[in-house]
Amino acid sequence: MLADIVRSQEIVTNFDDIRKAAPPDPHENTKAIALAVIDAYENAGAQLRLIQELYRRGWSDSGFAQAMSGFLPLQGAGEQQAAFALRANFLQSPKLSRFLNECEPKLCVISTKADIGGQVQYSNGTGFLVGPDLVLTARHVVKNHMANGAQITPSPGPLYAFFDHLDGEPIINVDDITPQLRARARPVEFAADWLVSACDDIPGEAFDQPTPAQIAELQAKLDYALVRLAEPIGAYSRRIYGGARRGWFDLVQFPGRTPRKDDRIIIPQHPSGQPQRIDFGRFNRLDASLTRLQYDAETAGGTSGAPCFNQDYELVGVHNAAYRPHNIAVFNQAVHFGKIMSQLAPKYPPSANEAASPLWSVSPDPHKPRVIVGRTTLLTWIREAMTELPARRSQRIHAVEAARRGGKTFSIEILKAALRGASDRIVEFGTGAEKIPTSAADFASAVLTQIGIPPESIPAMPSRPSSQQSEGQSEDKLNVWLSEGLPGWFSRALSKAREFEGNLSAEAKVRIDNPVPGVPPNPRDVETANADPPITEMRSRWQRIWIVIDNAAPENIDSLREIITGLVGPRLDETAVPNELRRIRWLFLGEKKPGFLGTISWERLDPVNFMADSEAVKECVRNFAATYKSTPPQDEMLGLAAIFVEGEVGREPLKSSYDDPLTRLEALQIAIGSLQPKFTRLFGTPRT
């Protein structure tokens, strides 16, 4: 994960040199690399950027996320909004961390500019995806482009939604989309006919004791706008290399309940055009019109249009204003989602979120793709291996056979790319400084060390039976050691490291001891804090471990045959293998698959088969097209793409490499990567 972050952020330019200079001992190696990276980020003044990205990618590891929380700022200089409100203690809740991670790609900054009779007016707000190309926001954010309930045509100025605004300067008062702005966020223009539905707002609404007429006005003017974007960005893969799609909130799934007194209010937002922020507060009351929720969560100008969720992660409101009777700020306020939905439902087209797209590149840099050609078997195995407790041995073990420069080691890059964002751990042997151990004890200890278990915390391994006994007794005891003793010890060591107990009562007590001023503790927290015995839950630091052995030639792994066989599970019945061992995935890379493993998944790679017009090239292009939409492209389009690839490899400097079977695969990767802009125009809406 660290290597991927460092390469994608381009702060550390000598990362490969740092890895080579690190000591060979696995524990010291990891420590030295991490310290060198931290020093480089400190020298560049970019420590916070590293910390935020580490948390963003490691949220699913509860222990890691909690440890990172101490380094995250409560408040940035000059900002009106807490970056992470630790008073909510949310970092100790895996469910909340997961929810916030899922929210992140769906939020956007709404930025508009309107020239009304020579007077330029800007407006900023927050919006959130509720369909592939639909965003819900507050009406007053886009009102400069509306008149008499309709959009103004021709438009008096541009309207943009900026996604992935996670760090950097605020996005506010946008006159032009500069390269610097594109580097900070993903801009999407509104569609030509962008207004789907809207309901009037009340300028400066703040009724201390509303009259019947004002109550009627509040009920009639719900201050929302459903707008259409020029691109269905919610259906696109979030990253250019493929994988999980951005997605959207399906409004039909939320019941539109009214929060209870002191329920949590969670607001992901872009206050004042700042990078995405989160704040937590308490629900206080429903106003006299029964349409406004009032709470104490922090907001600022630019938060309008942000979604408001309760502690059950249900959408309960859309933030629209501060409640300021007599111009004194008392609460912040949202329009009740249930009231919005009762009006919006007839114009809201339900649509299901689509499945993730296949990987087509391993590089996180859209400008330097490293494409995947002819690896459908491996990608299929990785996808099937994501099952928590597989039913078949072949779902746990895969081997790649290939001669020199046939793509074996590239398999590791594919695996790492496929696991981005997962809490899984990867253990490597035979790559770089990670040599293949030569004994069972060293192999077992190295696996546990690479996944982050301190050597002193590893229990003593059961002794291997002595060979001094009679042949029959020695063989029997060795079989028991391999089938029960060694796997059982390793399984217990993994379970002890993976699982830990979260104390919900202690966490509730922290929230009570650090209250929001003027707001009483939540009754649920009081009940949980006082529970006897305390309420706890088991949490997990990872889901799976992937052990990769490169150069898995017989002379390199024969000495490990016994321990590998024991850890894989010698029984054919998968249910007889300890669960912790069933969480381990094995990837062997070599010129021959290990014969002692029995029935496993495997593939044979031969660069001679990779031609410009081959099915492997078309599959790569097909996977690229899938990052935009799930409908496969027509055969004619794929044929045209193959012609483009043939043209690239038919010219120097690629022709010489393509004609040599040993370098053909690399030539195809370069050719397809260089054609990405052309394929973008061919298969999808331009992404810049």
XYZ file of C-alpha atoms in Angstrom:
688
model
C 0.000 0.000 0.000
C 2.798 2.416 0.915
C 4.586 1.813 -2.380
C 1.381 2.453 -4.330
C 0.692 5.708 -2.452
C 4.255 6.956 -2.876
C 4.254 6.297 -6.606
C 0.832 7.864 -7.158
C 1.622 11.057 -5.187
C 5.112 11.539 -6.718
C 6.571 13.128 -3.567
C 9.308 10.501 -3.130
C 11.217 10.174 -6.394
C 13.792 7.594 -5.205
C 11.509 4.989 -3.652
C 13.178 2.065 -5.446
C 16.580 3.205 -4.126
C 15.130 3.396 -0.596
C 13.889 -0.194 -0.863
C 17.243 -1.455 -2.121
C 19.129 0.303 0.687
C 16.903 -1.082 3.452
C 18.303 -3.917 5.634
C 17.360 -7.495 4.642
C 15.670 -8.426 7.935
C 11.891 -8.247 7.154
C 10.955 -6.322 10.309
C 13.839 -3.844 10.012
C 13.331 -3.581 6.249
C 9.733 -2.385 6.615
C 10.655 0.022 9.404
C 13.571 1.563 7.467
C 11.462 2.089 4.319
C 8.637 3.718 6.297
C 10.995 6.083 8.153
C 12.729 7.127 4.920
C 9.363 7.868 3.277
C 8.208 9.888 6.300
C 11.427 11.931 6.185
C 10.899 12.671 2.492
C 7.305 13.817 3.080
C 8.403 15.999 6.010
C 11.093 17.635 3.871
C 8.435 18.354 1.223
C 5.960 19.677 3.815
C 3.430 17.057 2.683
C 3.033 14.907 5.822
C -0.725 15.506 6.066
C -1.223 14.389 2.483
C 0.489 11.079 3.257
C -1.466 10.581 6.501
C -4.821 11.289 4.879
C -4.151 8.870 2.029
C -2.944 6.186 4.444
C -6.169 6.532 6.424
C -8.251 6.659 3.259
C -6.834 3.337 2.073
C -6.506 1.683 5.478
C -9.889 2.539 6.993
C -11.025 -1.111 6.948
C -8.262 -2.063 9.391
C -9.810 -0.776 12.621
C -6.578 -0.865 14.603
C -4.637 0.965 11.898
C -7.351 3.605 11.443
C -7.499 4.239 15.178
C -3.714 4.613 15.360
C -3.740 7.089 12.451
C -6.399 9.254 14.131
C -3.834 10.785 16.480
C -2.073 12.391 13.527
C -5.148 13.885 11.860
C -5.806 17.570 12.630
C -8.950 18.569 14.439
C -9.000 21.863 12.583
C -6.974 23.352 9.764
C -5.728 26.923 9.833
C -8.438 29.334 8.871
C -11.014 26.596 8.332
C -14.467 26.741 9.836
C -14.942 22.993 9.789
C -13.295 20.119 11.651
C -11.517 17.759 9.290
C -12.220 14.795 11.560
C -14.368 15.415 14.614
C -12.742 13.106 17.136
C -15.444 13.938 19.651
C -17.606 11.523 17.684
C -14.994 8.817 18.212
C -15.851 7.576 14.758
C -12.456 6.107 13.986
C -13.174 3.291 16.439
C -16.234 2.194 14.493
C -15.490 0.027 11.430
C -19.045 0.472 10.160
C -18.795 4.257 10.286
C -15.345 4.238 8.680
C -16.717 2.067 5.878
C -19.713 4.368 5.443
C -17.559 7.485 5.195
C -15.282 5.774 2.698
C -18.302 4.901 0.549
C -19.606 8.483 0.783
C -16.365 10.051 -0.403
C -16.615 9.466 -4.190
C -20.302 10.428 -4.313
C -19.919 14.005 -2.977
C -19.062 17.025 -5.083
C -18.508 20.766 -4.919
C -21.170 22.663 -6.881
C -19.698 25.805 -8.408
C -21.662 28.212 -10.611
C -21.056 31.544 -12.343
C -23.829 33.675 -13.770
C -23.718 36.960 -15.683
C -27.075 38.601 -14.941
C -27.358 41.894 -16.799
C -23.628 42.515 -16.620
C -23.479 41.630 -12.918
C -21.389 38.470 -12.283
C -22.611 36.295 -9.434
C -20.922 33.195 -8.064
C -22.403 30.447 -5.937
C -20.904 27.437 -4.172
C -22.464 24.462 -2.473
C -22.268 20.727 -1.921
C -24.081 18.055 -3.924
C -24.278 14.269 -3.903
C -24.880 11.666 -6.580
C -28.311 10.008 -6.521
C -28.077 8.405 -9.981
C -25.412 7.817 -12.650
C -25.775 11.420 -13.850
C -28.060 12.934 -11.178
C -27.007 15.188 -8.302
C -29.190 16.418 -5.459
C -28.343 19.796 -3.928
C -30.016 22.872 -2.449
C -31.977 24.971 -4.924
C -30.511 28.253 -3.735
C -27.052 27.032 -4.831
C -28.178 27.070 -8.504
C -30.889 29.759 -8.329
C -28.810 32.279 -10.324
C -29.413 30.018 -13.320
C -33.168 29.724 -12.776
C -36.214 31.920 -13.340
C -39.896 31.146 -12.803
C -39.132 27.588 -11.768
C -37.180 26.751 -14.941
C -33.554 26.928 -16.007
C -32.515 30.048 -17.896
C -31.819 29.426 -21.594
C -29.292 30.232 -22.892
C -27.316 29.693 -19.712
C -25.960 32.870 -18.090
C -22.744 31.028 -17.214
C -21.094 27.696 -16.442
C -22.238 25.165 -13.834
C -19.811 22.525 -12.580
C -19.706 19.592 -10.170
C -16.189 18.833 -8.861
C -15.660 15.292 -7.558
C -12.680 13.858 -5.650
C -11.799 17.224 -4.103
C -9.874 15.725 -1.187
C -6.910 18.047 -0.658
C -5.468 21.334 -1.855
C -6.907 24.826 -2.084
C -10.662 25.547 -1.867
C -12.706 25.462 -5.065
C -14.695 28.668 -5.077
C -15.664 31.335 -7.624
C -14.543 29.283 -10.629
C -13.944 31.282 -13.820
C -12.113 28.611 -15.800
C -11.050 24.969 -15.468
C -7.268 25.282 -15.291
C -4.814 22.353 -15.373
C -4.074 23.035 -11.696
C -7.755 22.763 -10.866
C -8.081 19.515 -12.827
C -5.161 18.127 -10.823
C -7.090 18.712 -7.563
C -10.511 17.422 -8.564
C -12.587 15.833 -11.332
C -14.785 18.494 -13.002
C -18.063 17.547 -14.690
C -20.257 20.084 -16.466
C -24.017 20.187 -16.065
C -26.020 18.809 -19.005
C -27.584 21.242 -21.479
C -31.048 20.412 -20.053
C -29.786 20.093 -16.509
C -32.821 20.871 -14.351
C -34.836 17.732 -13.579
C -36.826 18.993 -10.590
C -36.653 21.793 -8.036
C -38.586 23.368 -5.201
C -38.364 27.037 -4.190
C -36.242 28.273 -1.314
C -36.927 31.008 1.255
C -34.129 33.605 1.260
C -32.712 34.003 4.767
C -35.299 31.695 6.293
C -35.280 32.034 10.095
C -38.674 32.106 11.748
C -38.461 32.232 15.528
C -42.169 31.635 16.080
C -43.600 31.147 12.583
C -47.121 32.250 11.819
C -49.558 29.887 10.052
C -48.694 31.624 6.774
C -44.955 31.143 7.369
C -45.505 27.495 8.287
C -47.357 27.006 5.002
C -44.496 28.702 3.160
C -41.928 26.419 4.806
C -43.987 23.382 3.840
C -44.266 24.562 0.233
C -40.637 25.658 -0.254
C -38.298 22.749 0.378
C -35.168 24.256 -1.222
C -33.906 21.328 -3.290
C -32.794 20.819 -6.879
C -32.258 17.572 -8.766
C -29.820 18.287 -11.587
C -28.444 16.246 -14.481
C -24.748 16.126 -15.369
C -23.282 15.955 -18.867
C -21.625 12.614 -18.042
C -22.908 9.545 -16.152
C -19.924 9.757 -13.811
C -21.612 7.587 -11.194
C -21.425 4.641 -13.618
C -17.729 5.196 -14.365
C -15.064 3.312 -12.481
C -13.710 5.684 -9.887
C -10.131 5.048 -10.986
C -8.946 5.080 -14.578
C -7.423 1.598 -14.213
C -10.821 0.013 -13.463
C -12.314 -1.594 -10.383
C -15.054 -0.223 -8.123
C -17.417 2.251 -9.742
C -18.116 5.629 -8.180
C -21.743 4.721 -7.503
C -24.549 6.807 -6.034
C -27.079 6.937 -3.197
C -30.319 5.203 -4.142
C -32.939 7.499 -2.602
C -35.622 4.813 -2.721
C -33.731 2.809 -0.098
C -34.035 5.482 2.598
C -37.271 5.450 4.654
C -37.291 9.218 5.329
C -37.633 8.887 9.104
C -37.508 11.812 11.517
C -34.474 11.588 13.841
C -35.016 11.219 17.559
C -33.798 13.783 20.064
C -29.990 13.621 20.400
C -29.582 11.212 17.490
C -26.285 11.645 15.699
C -26.210 13.824 12.605
C -23.351 13.029 10.192
C -22.622 15.535 7.427
C -20.004 14.907 4.704
C -19.554 18.291 3.037
C -17.425 20.863 1.205
C -17.682 23.931 3.481
C -16.476 27.091 1.746
C -15.332 24.952 -1.195
C -12.796 23.188 1.046
C -11.624 19.630 0.430
C -14.186 17.126 1.649
C -14.844 17.318 5.397
C -16.977 15.450 7.914
C -18.699 16.762 10.997
C -20.881 15.167 13.633
C -23.545 16.675 15.817
C -26.828 15.944 17.559
C -30.340 16.337 16.307
C -32.177 18.851 18.496
C -35.677 19.361 17.166
C -38.113 19.408 14.270
C -39.485 22.855 13.528
C -43.153 23.864 13.679
C -43.652 23.160 9.956
C -42.330 19.594 10.418
C -40.060 20.166 7.392
C -36.817 21.442 8.980
C -34.383 19.406 11.063
C -32.282 21.456 13.467
C -28.962 20.235 14.871
C -25.604 21.421 16.174
C -23.242 19.914 13.555
C -20.628 22.327 12.195
C -21.181 23.758 8.702
C -20.183 26.824 6.699
C -21.038 28.592 3.477
C -20.748 25.967 0.758
C -22.230 23.197 2.893
C -25.704 23.840 1.468
C -26.883 20.760 -0.406
C -24.869 18.314 1.709
C -26.548 15.065 2.785
C -27.333 14.589 6.473
C -27.313 11.043 7.870
C -28.255 9.581 11.243
C -26.207 7.018 13.195
C -27.914 4.228 11.253
C -26.491 5.807 8.066
C -29.927 6.714 6.763
C -30.335 9.907 4.752
C -32.541 12.153 6.902
C -32.066 15.625 5.411
C -30.393 17.972 2.930
C -28.546 20.839 4.633
C -29.816 24.228 3.504
C -29.255 26.962 6.097
C -28.294 28.146 9.533
C -31.209 28.759 11.893
C -30.573 32.360 12.999
C -33.593 33.967 14.687
C -32.870 37.641 15.434
C -29.613 37.085 13.470
C -28.192 34.932 16.263
C -26.896 31.518 15.187
C -28.731 28.895 17.228
C -28.684 25.724 15.107
C -27.821 24.479 11.674
C -30.685 23.203 9.597
C -31.641 20.696 6.903
C -34.796 20.089 4.941
C -36.431 16.809 6.000
C -35.567 14.162 3.396
C -38.953 12.466 3.764
C -40.697 15.696 2.733
C -38.347 16.149 -0.239
C -38.884 12.587 -1.393
C -42.663 12.871 -1.221
C -42.416 15.588 -3.898
C -39.421 14.245 -5.786
C -40.450 10.578 -6.146
C -42.452 10.940 -9.418
C -39.442 12.538 -11.142
C -36.760 10.322 -9.615
C -35.881 7.377 -11.878
C -34.644 4.461 -9.727
C -31.479 2.805 -11.061
C -29.320 0.087 -9.560
C -25.613 0.597 -8.875
C -23.527 -1.414 -11.316
C -20.893 -4.031 -10.552
C -17.204 -3.122 -10.574
C -15.389 -3.135 -13.904
C -12.389 -5.398 -14.624
C -8.862 -4.069 -14.263
C -7.196 -3.049 -17.500
C -4.093 -1.336 -16.038
C -2.069 -1.734 -12.857
C -0.848 1.873 -12.740
C -2.619 4.458 -10.551
C -1.296 7.190 -12.858
C -3.766 7.778 -15.735
C -0.961 9.294 -17.808
C 1.344 6.263 -17.443
C -0.824 3.158 -17.844
C 0.637 -0.341 -17.541
C -1.983 -2.399 -19.289
C -2.967 -6.001 -18.594
C -2.863 -8.233 -21.674
C -3.910 -11.873 -21.697
C -4.425 -12.348 -17.947
C -8.119 -13.215 -17.801
C -7.398 -16.472 -15.948
C -5.495 -14.714 -13.165
C -8.074 -11.932 -12.833
C -10.873 -14.487 -12.683
C -9.038 -16.429 -9.978
C -8.447 -13.277 -7.907
C -12.136 -12.401 -8.149
C -13.225 -15.898 -7.101
C -10.568 -15.999 -4.374
C -12.182 -12.990 -2.685
C -14.729 -15.412 -1.191
C -14.041 -15.343 2.547
C -14.066 -19.126 3.080
C -13.792 -20.843 -0.313
C -15.538 -24.103 -1.080
C -12.771 -25.337 -3.409
C -9.013 -25.615 -3.068
C -8.593 -24.074 -6.537
C -10.095 -20.848 -5.173
C -7.209 -20.594 -2.705
C -4.243 -21.638 -4.848
C -3.107 -20.461 -8.267
C 0.081 -21.069 -10.227
C 1.460 -19.162 -13.210
C 3.775 -21.031 -15.566
C 5.878 -18.926 -17.920
C 9.355 -18.778 -19.367
C 11.669 -15.789 -18.952
C 9.941 -12.432 -19.596
C 6.621 -14.211 -19.938
C 4.750 -12.095 -17.402
C 5.256 -14.019 -14.140
C 6.441 -11.135 -11.985
C 3.890 -8.783 -13.569
C 1.325 -11.071 -11.913
C 2.285 -9.534 -8.560
C 1.518 -6.055 -9.860
C -1.870 -7.298 -11.092
C -2.637 -8.795 -7.689
C -1.699 -5.592 -5.843
C -3.797 -3.505 -8.220
C -6.784 -5.820 -7.731
C -6.488 -5.521 -3.940
C -6.325 -1.715 -3.744
C -8.658 -0.534 -1.020
C -8.925 -3.961 0.623
C -7.657 -4.704 4.120
C -5.935 -7.858 2.853
C -2.239 -8.437 3.508
C 0.276 -9.504 0.834
C 3.371 -11.552 1.701
C 6.089 -11.806 -0.969
C 8.996 -14.211 -1.343
C 11.518 -14.357 -4.168
C 11.107 -10.657 -5.078
C 13.768 -8.058 -4.353
C 15.126 -8.389 -0.826
C 12.470 -10.926 0.175
C 14.352 -14.164 -0.456
C 12.604 -17.512 -0.218
C 13.303 -18.999 3.241
C 15.017 -22.370 3.328
C 13.376 -23.914 6.406
C 9.866 -24.383 7.743
C 10.579 -22.314 10.851
C 12.044 -19.415 8.864
C 9.175 -19.519 6.372
C 6.486 -19.412 9.072
C 8.234 -16.640 11.005
C 8.772 -14.584 7.843
C 5.069 -14.791 6.921
C 3.999 -13.608 10.369
C 6.601 -10.827 10.372
C 5.582 -9.540 6.925
C 1.959 -9.169 7.990
C 3.084 -6.984 10.880
C 3.245 -9.305 13.896
C 6.246 -8.386 16.103
C 8.617 -11.346 16.506
C 8.284 -11.255 20.290
C 4.513 -11.738 19.958
C 4.813 -14.923 17.910
C 4.246 -18.025 20.077
C 6.810 -20.814 20.033
C 6.416 -23.231 17.142
C 5.782 -26.863 18.131
C 8.928 -28.938 17.721
C 9.271 -31.131 14.685
C 9.276 -34.843 15.637
C 12.697 -36.398 15.959
C 13.863 -38.725 13.222
C 15.734 -40.903 15.775
C 12.668 -43.078 16.380
C 11.724 -46.113 14.335
C 10.698 -45.409 10.760
C 6.983 -46.061 11.340
C 6.744 -44.020 14.539
C 8.701 -41.130 13.023
C 6.508 -41.043 9.937
C 3.290 -41.139 11.974
C 4.393 -38.326 14.247
C 5.585 -36.261 11.300
C 2.205 -36.678 9.613
C 0.423 -35.527 12.766
C 2.807 -32.572 13.047
C 2.159 -31.581 9.418
C -1.592 -32.129 9.409
C -2.474 -30.921 12.918
C 0.375 -29.501 14.996
C 1.937 -27.030 12.568
C -1.300 -25.856 10.877
C -3.011 -25.552 14.256
C -0.183 -23.435 15.704
C -0.071 -21.199 12.631
C -3.859 -20.834 12.603
C -3.905 -19.794 16.282
C -1.094 -17.275 15.715
C -2.995 -15.700 12.810
C -6.299 -15.628 14.690
C -4.711 -13.940 17.711
C -3.167 -11.248 15.481
C -6.187 -10.730 13.187
C -8.946 -10.502 15.766
C -9.185 -7.984 18.557
C -11.939 -6.962 20.923
C -13.545 -3.548 20.542
C -15.053 -2.189 23.758
C -18.260 -0.388 22.757
C -18.951 0.624 26.353
C -15.558 2.302 26.725
C -16.037 4.104 23.409
C -19.476 5.352 24.491
C -17.938 6.625 27.734
C -15.361 8.611 25.730
C -18.206 10.293 23.831
C -19.988 11.133 27.086
C -16.790 12.521 28.644
C -16.195 14.735 25.587
C -19.643 16.231 24.993
C -20.726 18.827 22.503
C -21.248 22.025 24.563
C -24.865 22.459 25.560
C -25.989 19.071 24.235
C -26.875 16.256 26.670
C -25.457 12.760 26.116
C -27.288 10.439 23.777
C -29.428 7.995 25.830
C -28.026 5.130 23.742
C -24.489 6.103 24.749
C -25.462 6.303 28.421
C -27.039 2.852 28.289
C -24.034 1.365 26.474
C -21.472 3.058 28.759
C -23.195 1.743 31.892
C -23.694 -1.792 30.617
C -22.504 -4.513 33.009
C -20.696 -6.454 31.750
C -19.339 -4.011 29.135
C -20.581 -4.472 25.566
C -17.836 -5.646 23.231
C -17.509 -6.844 19.653
C -14.829 -8.755 17.777
C -13.089 -6.839 15.007
C -10.714 -7.884 12.259
C -7.467 -6.339 11.019
C -7.595 -8.132 7.668
C -9.813 -10.486 5.713
C -7.315 -12.517 3.693
C -3.568 -13.068 3.408
C -2.044 -13.554 -0.042
C 1.294 -15.413 -0.051
C 3.186 -14.923 -3.326
C 6.240 -17.039 -4.136
C 8.163 -15.874 -7.188
C 10.807 -18.104 -8.736
C 8.957 -21.110 -7.347
C 11.325 -23.590 -8.982
C 11.721 -27.024 -7.333
C 15.238 -26.191 -6.121
C 13.871 -23.098 -4.320
C 10.808 -24.551 -2.617
C 11.481 -28.276 -2.180
C 12.751 -27.599 1.348
C 9.388 -25.935 2.091
C 7.241 -28.666 0.582
C 6.168 -30.017 3.970
C 5.188 -26.732 5.586
C 3.424 -25.463 2.448
C 1.515 -28.736 2.163
C 0.565 -28.528 5.840
C -0.589 -24.892 5.643
C -2.485 -25.405 2.398
C -4.301 -28.304 4.038
C -3.565 -31.897 3.062
C -7.220 -32.910 3.205
C -9.359 -32.576 0.091
C -12.395 -31.583 2.162
C -12.188 -27.799 2.451
C -14.327 -27.704 5.587
C -11.637 -29.728 7.392
C -9.053 -26.969 6.888
C -8.879 -24.482 9.806
C -10.691 -21.244 8.941
C -7.620 -19.052 9.399
C -5.757 -21.197 6.860
C -8.717 -21.009 4.484
C -8.233 -17.232 4.571
C -4.777 -17.650 3.009
C -4.402 -17.413 -0.788
C -1.326 -18.839 -2.498
C 0.178 -17.601 -5.787
C 3.135 -19.542 -7.218
C 5.130 -18.041 -10.099
C 7.630 -20.177 -12.001
C 8.410 -22.154 -15.108
C 6.455 -25.115 -13.715
C 3.601 -25.346 -11.247
C 4.436 -27.190 -7.989
C 3.294 -30.755 -8.503
C 2.791 -31.547 -4.812
C -0.201 -29.204 -4.419
C -2.714 -31.405 -6.184
C -5.730 -29.826 -7.908
C -5.261 -26.062 -8.123
C -5.986 -23.195 -10.495
C -3.199 -22.512 -12.982
C -2.319 -20.827 -16.284
C 0.414 -21.152 -18.859
C 1.759 -17.936 -20.403
C 3.500 -17.863 -23.775
C 4.434 -14.436 -25.220
C 4.364 -15.918 -28.722
C 0.569 -16.002 -28.483
C 0.264 -12.270 -27.832
C -0.471 -10.643 -31.184
C -1.919 -7.210 -31.920
C -5.163 -8.690 -33.232
C -5.422 -11.445 -30.607
C -8.369 -11.941 -28.283
C -6.078 -10.936 -25.381
C -5.618 -7.436 -26.844
C -9.341 -7.109 -27.554
C -10.107 -8.198 -23.977
C -7.788 -5.486 -22.623
C -9.558 -2.853 -24.726
C -12.945 -4.287 -23.721
C -11.977 -3.906 -20.054
C -10.913 -0.312 -20.693
C -14.321 0.401 -22.243
C -16.006 -1.133 -19.186
C -14.619 1.638 -16.966
C -17.183 3.914 -18.656
C -20.185 1.647 -19.029
C -21.107 -1.963 -18.391
C -22.472 -2.585 -21.909
C -19.718 -4.362 -23.896
C -18.574 -2.553 -27.056
C -19.536 -3.971 -30.436
C -17.140 -6.316 -32.238
C -16.623 -3.734 -34.975
C -15.344 -1.237 -32.401
C -12.967 -3.808 -30.908
C -11.755 -4.664 -34.400
C -11.039 -0.998 -35.053
C -9.116 -0.801 -31.758
C -7.020 -3.820 -32.817
C -6.197 -2.041 -36.092
C -4.944 0.963 -34.089
C -2.722 -1.356 -32.022
C -1.357 -3.042 -35.164
C -0.500 0.364 -36.552
C 1.426 1.328 -33.400
C 3.499 -1.869 -33.189
C 4.133 -1.794 -36.939
C 6.261 1.347 -36.608
C 9.589 1.927 -34.944
C 10.640 2.111 -32.181
C 8.055 -0.520 -31.176
C 8.362 -2.724 -34.266
C 11.695 -4.271 -33.264
C 10.428 -5.055 -29.765
C 7.163 -6.467 -31.121
C 8.972 -8.764 -33.573
C 10.976 -10.313 -30.700
C 8.794 -12.802 -28.739
C 10.667 -11.995 -25.514
C 9.738 -8.292 -25.678
C 6.438 -8.535 -27.597
C 4.296 -8.254 -24.483
C 6.056 -5.063 -23.381
C 5.634 -3.577 -26.869
C 1.906 -4.310 -26.790
C 1.594 -2.735 -23.335
C 3.285 0.449 -24.535
C 1.185 0.582 -27.708
C -2.156 0.100 -25.966
C -1.220 2.589 -23.234
C -0.287 5.237 -25.794
C -3.674 4.748 -27.494
C -5.656 5.480 -24.334
C -6.787 8.982 -25.486
C -8.008 7.517 -28.780
C -9.831 4.669 -27.001
C -11.421 7.218 -24.674
C -12.956 9.020 -27.649
C -13.950 5.674 -29.145
C -15.669 4.133 -26.129
C -16.557 6.789 -23.582
C -17.070 10.409 -22.707
C -13.682 12.168 -22.540
C -12.116 11.984 -19.088
C -9.357 14.461 -18.401
